[in-house]
Amino acid sequence: MHYCDHNATSPLRPACRDAMAHALTIGGNPSAVHAAGRAARAVIEDARDAVARLVGAKSDQVIFTSGATESNALALAGAIEGALTEGDKPVRITRLFVSAIEHSSVLKSAQRLAERTAGLRFEILPVTADGVLDTEALRVALREGKGRTLVAVMAANNENGVIQPVAEISRLCREAGALLLVDAVTAAGKMELDFALCDYLTLSAHKMGGPQGSGALMLGDGVPFAPQLVGGSQQKGLRAGSENLSGIAGFGAAAKAVLANDGERARIAGLRDDFEKKLKAAIPGAVVFGENAPRLPNTSNAALPGVSGENIVIALDLDGVAVSSGSSCSSGKITPSHVLSAMGVDAALAGAALRVSFGWNSTAQDADAVVASLIRLNQRAHQRAAE
Ligand code: PMP
């Protein structure tokens, strides 16, 4: 099989599998003081250190979670329900601004919080036709109205790989006294990340070759935060519950693999660029979304006009090629991607979108297999149209 769907899940790296298998043999609760407990604790702290280094954070800023859906929900609810104290006055967040291209775990959590929190104003921030946050709209929105604001913008988009101007967004937020949540799930391991620019940052192990069901929330020093899961005093009481030892061990191994940066990124960029070059040469009508913006090196979001995205996924699957149609989390639905809609792409073209995403074990054969399969599919579609 030619697996080209790393933005949905990147298959488990052998180093992660080994670290997980080892963790499963420890058999102690990391909170226990005996030798087995201490061995489990050592695994967690080693992973915490690697995950923190990945984004330039301190290890005591890392909270391990069950994945980025939980991390995003925890960051948003934790921030909104938490309070900052300035002098001796509690300051609450009263405005929540979320970019239109966020993952559904941010958009839906934010929407629900807005419905459930009296006095919380919720706004969706627009993006340009290239899929980049409209920073002028953010600047204006931050200037208008009163109250502390939380802004959520992802580091790079999971559907088209478009990189968001986090440094500029951070500057605008800091000038306005606003807090910033960055979903770095897709970006992690594919570009440099700097937690110093953010107040909250979320990660997911399985997008980096680690296991599914393991993620992290980075919490800036002194930011408002109310724990959502309470019980034991694990993770300083910020997220109660016995830690997922093997999941965290696998996450740590994935972070270390990425930090080793043995040329993986440049190799993957070569595959993606080659894929797009060959696709456009063979099918001149092919469109690549977000092409004019800075993008992650591994992602290509393309459309062959007249060939539906859902059909492409099925046809490619029959050829042994795995890609996804738009965001994998909304696959199976024919509704156009909210990301492409926000970029102003018309519904027919958005419906033809497919996402090809490469990763640590991708090869030139994989990229060529996608192109070959797309060429066959395009020929069949045009023959049918001519008949
Ligand atoms: N954010 C982004 C950008 C994602 O792509 C995903 C996964 N599709 C998530 C958050 C949710 O991550 P998880 O699968 O770990 O819950």
Short mmCIF file of C-alpha atoms in Angstrom, two decimals, residues 201-376:
data_model
loop_
_atom_site.label_atom_id
_atom_site.label_comp_id
_atom_site.label_asym_id
_atom_site.label_seq_id
_atom_site.Cartn_x
_atom_site.Cartn_y
_atom_site.Cartn_z
CA LEU A 201 -0.24 25.19 22.62
CA THR A 202 -1.60 21.75 21.69
CA LEU A 203 0.04 18.66 20.21
CA SER A 204 -0.97 15.14 19.20
CA ALA A 205 1.45 12.20 19.16
CA HIS A 206 -0.13 10.34 16.25
CA LYS A 207 0.52 13.11 13.73
CA MET A 208 4.28 12.70 14.34
CA GLY A 209 4.56 8.92 14.16
CA GLY A 210 3.59 8.36 17.78
CA PRO A 211 0.49 6.52 19.02
CA GLN A 212 -3.13 7.65 18.78
CA GLY A 213 -4.77 8.72 22.04
CA SER A 214 -1.76 10.62 23.37
CA GLY A 215 -1.37 14.40 23.27
CA ALA A 216 -0.24 17.42 25.22
CA LEU A 217 -1.27 20.89 26.25
CA MET A 218 1.49 23.40 26.97
CA LEU A 219 0.50 25.97 29.52
CA GLY A 220 2.33 29.31 29.77
CA ASP A 221 3.42 30.49 33.21
CA GLY A 222 0.63 32.27 35.06
CA VAL A 223 -2.02 31.98 32.31
CA PRO A 224 -5.62 31.52 33.45
CA PHE A 225 -6.45 27.85 33.76
CA ALA A 226 -9.14 25.86 35.54
CA PRO A 227 -8.57 22.08 35.51
CA GLN A 228 -11.38 20.12 33.86
CA LEU A 229 -10.62 16.62 35.14
CA VAL A 230 -10.25 16.57 38.92
CA GLY A 231 -9.44 13.70 41.22
CA GLY A 232 -5.92 12.54 41.96
CA SER A 233 -3.04 14.95 42.10
CA GLN A 234 -1.36 13.70 38.93
CA GLN A 235 0.22 16.38 36.75
CA LYS A 236 0.13 18.87 39.63
CA GLY A 237 -3.67 18.51 39.74
CA LEU A 238 -3.99 20.20 36.34
CA ARG A 239 -5.25 17.01 34.70
CA ALA A 240 -6.16 14.24 37.13
CA GLY A 241 -5.95 10.56 36.21
CA SER A 242 -3.19 7.97 36.01
CA GLU A 243 -1.05 8.83 33.03
CA ASN A 244 -1.17 6.77 29.82
CA LEU A 245 2.34 5.42 30.34
CA SER A 246 2.87 3.63 27.02
CA GLY A 247 1.14 6.41 25.08
CA ILE A 248 3.39 9.01 26.68
CA ALA A 249 6.49 6.87 26.09
CA GLY A 250 5.56 6.62 22.40
CA PHE A 251 4.93 10.37 22.25
CA GLY A 252 8.36 11.04 23.77
CA ALA A 253 10.04 8.75 21.25
CA ALA A 254 8.25 10.54 18.40
CA ALA A 255 9.43 13.91 19.73
CA LYS A 256 13.00 12.62 19.95
CA ALA A 257 12.85 11.29 16.38
CA VAL A 258 11.69 14.68 15.15
CA LEU A 259 14.31 16.53 17.21
CA ALA A 260 17.05 14.35 15.75
CA ASN A 261 16.11 15.98 12.40
CA ASP A 262 18.16 13.65 10.25
CA GLY A 263 17.13 15.31 7.00
CA GLU A 264 13.60 13.88 7.17
CA ARG A 265 11.96 17.25 6.57
CA ALA A 266 14.00 18.11 3.48
CA ARG A 267 13.45 14.62 2.06
CA ILE A 268 9.68 14.91 2.56
CA ALA A 269 9.65 18.41 1.01
CA GLY A 270 11.33 16.94 -2.06
CA LEU A 271 8.62 14.28 -2.38
CA ARG A 272 5.81 16.80 -2.08
CA ASP A 273 7.34 19.27 -4.54
CA ASP A 274 8.03 16.49 -7.02
CA PHE A 275 4.48 15.21 -6.64
CA GLU A 276 2.99 18.64 -7.42
CA LYS A 277 5.34 19.20 -10.36
CA LYS A 278 4.45 15.86 -11.94
CA LEU A 279 0.72 16.30 -11.24
CA LYS A 280 0.61 19.71 -12.93
CA ALA A 281 2.68 18.55 -15.87
CA ALA A 282 0.34 15.60 -16.48
CA ILE A 283 -2.94 17.38 -15.67
CA PRO A 284 -2.56 21.10 -16.46
CA GLY A 285 -6.01 21.93 -14.99
CA ALA A 286 -5.00 20.66 -11.55
CA VAL A 287 -5.35 23.27 -8.80
CA VAL A 288 -3.22 23.36 -5.63
CA PHE A 289 -4.90 25.19 -2.75
CA GLY A 290 -2.82 27.59 -0.67
CA GLU A 291 0.00 27.32 -3.19
CA ASN A 292 0.98 31.00 -2.93
CA ALA A 293 1.32 30.95 0.85
CA PRO A 294 4.14 29.45 2.91
CA ARG A 295 3.21 25.80 3.46
CA LEU A 296 4.38 22.81 5.45
CA PRO A 297 6.76 20.66 3.41
CA ASN A 298 4.60 17.51 3.51
CA THR A 299 1.08 18.57 2.49
CA SER A 300 -0.60 19.00 -0.87
CA ASN A 301 -4.26 19.92 -1.15
CA ALA A 302 -5.23 19.63 -4.81
CA ALA A 303 -8.28 19.34 -7.03
CA LEU A 304 -8.86 17.93 -10.47
CA PRO A 305 -11.81 19.95 -11.74
CA GLY A 306 -14.71 17.65 -12.63
CA VAL A 307 -13.53 14.73 -10.49
CA SER A 308 -15.19 14.53 -7.07
CA GLY A 309 -12.92 14.23 -4.04
CA GLU A 310 -14.89 11.32 -2.59
CA ASN A 311 -14.57 9.39 -5.87
CA ILE A 312 -10.85 10.08 -5.92
CA VAL A 313 -10.34 8.58 -2.48
CA ILE A 314 -12.23 5.42 -3.46
CA ALA A 315 -10.55 5.10 -6.87
CA LEU A 316 -7.09 5.60 -5.37
CA ASP A 317 -7.85 3.10 -2.62
CA LEU A 318 -8.59 0.51 -5.32
CA ASP A 319 -5.12 1.26 -6.71
CA GLY A 320 -3.60 0.72 -3.24
CA VAL A 321 -3.07 4.43 -2.62
CA ALA A 322 -4.33 6.02 0.62
CA VAL A 323 -5.11 9.75 0.57
CA SER A 324 -7.97 11.73 2.01
CA SER A 325 -10.67 14.00 0.79
CA GLY A 326 -10.31 17.38 2.52
CA SER A 327 -10.04 16.86 6.28
CA SER A 328 -10.20 13.19 7.20
CA CYS A 329 -12.33 14.04 10.24
CA SER A 330 -15.12 15.15 7.93
CA SER A 331 -14.63 12.51 5.23
CA GLY A 332 -17.73 10.61 4.31
CA LYS A 333 -19.70 13.86 4.26
CA ILE A 334 -20.14 15.55 0.91
CA THR A 335 -20.24 19.02 2.46
CA PRO A 336 -17.30 21.07 1.18
CA SER A 337 -14.44 21.62 3.58
CA HIS A 338 -14.94 24.60 5.91
CA VAL A 339 -11.32 25.53 5.25
CA LEU A 340 -11.78 25.83 1.48
CA SER A 341 -15.11 27.61 1.99
CA ALA A 342 -13.36 30.15 4.24
CA MET A 343 -10.80 30.68 1.46
CA GLY A 344 -13.68 31.47 -0.91
CA VAL A 345 -13.20 28.37 -3.10
CA ASP A 346 -16.43 27.59 -4.92
CA ALA A 347 -18.36 24.55 -3.74
CA ALA A 348 -17.86 22.49 -6.93
CA LEU A 349 -14.07 22.86 -6.88
CA ALA A 350 -13.93 22.38 -3.09
CA GLY A 351 -15.88 19.14 -3.56
CA ALA A 352 -13.09 17.92 -5.84
CA ALA A 353 -10.37 18.47 -3.22
CA LEU A 354 -8.05 15.72 -2.14
CA ARG A 355 -5.27 15.85 0.43
CA VAL A 356 -1.99 14.07 -0.08
CA SER A 357 0.27 14.17 2.97
CA PHE A 358 3.69 12.58 3.25
CA GLY A 359 5.64 11.57 6.34
CA TRP A 360 8.58 9.79 7.89
CA ASN A 361 8.26 6.57 5.87
CA SER A 362 7.08 8.03 2.55
CA THR A 363 9.03 7.18 -0.59
CA ALA A 364 9.33 8.47 -4.15
CA GLN A 365 7.37 5.36 -5.22
CA ASP A 366 4.48 6.50 -3.01
CA ALA A 367 4.42 9.96 -4.60
CA ASP A 368 4.65 8.48 -8.10
CA ALA A 369 1.85 5.99 -7.36
CA VAL A 370 -0.49 8.86 -6.41
CA VAL A 371 0.32 10.73 -9.63
CA ALA A 372 -0.12 7.60 -11.79
CA SER A 373 -3.44 6.78 -10.18
CA LEU A 374 -4.69 10.36 -10.56
CA ILE A 375 -3.72 10.41 -14.24
CA ARG A 376 -5.72 7.21 -14.88
#
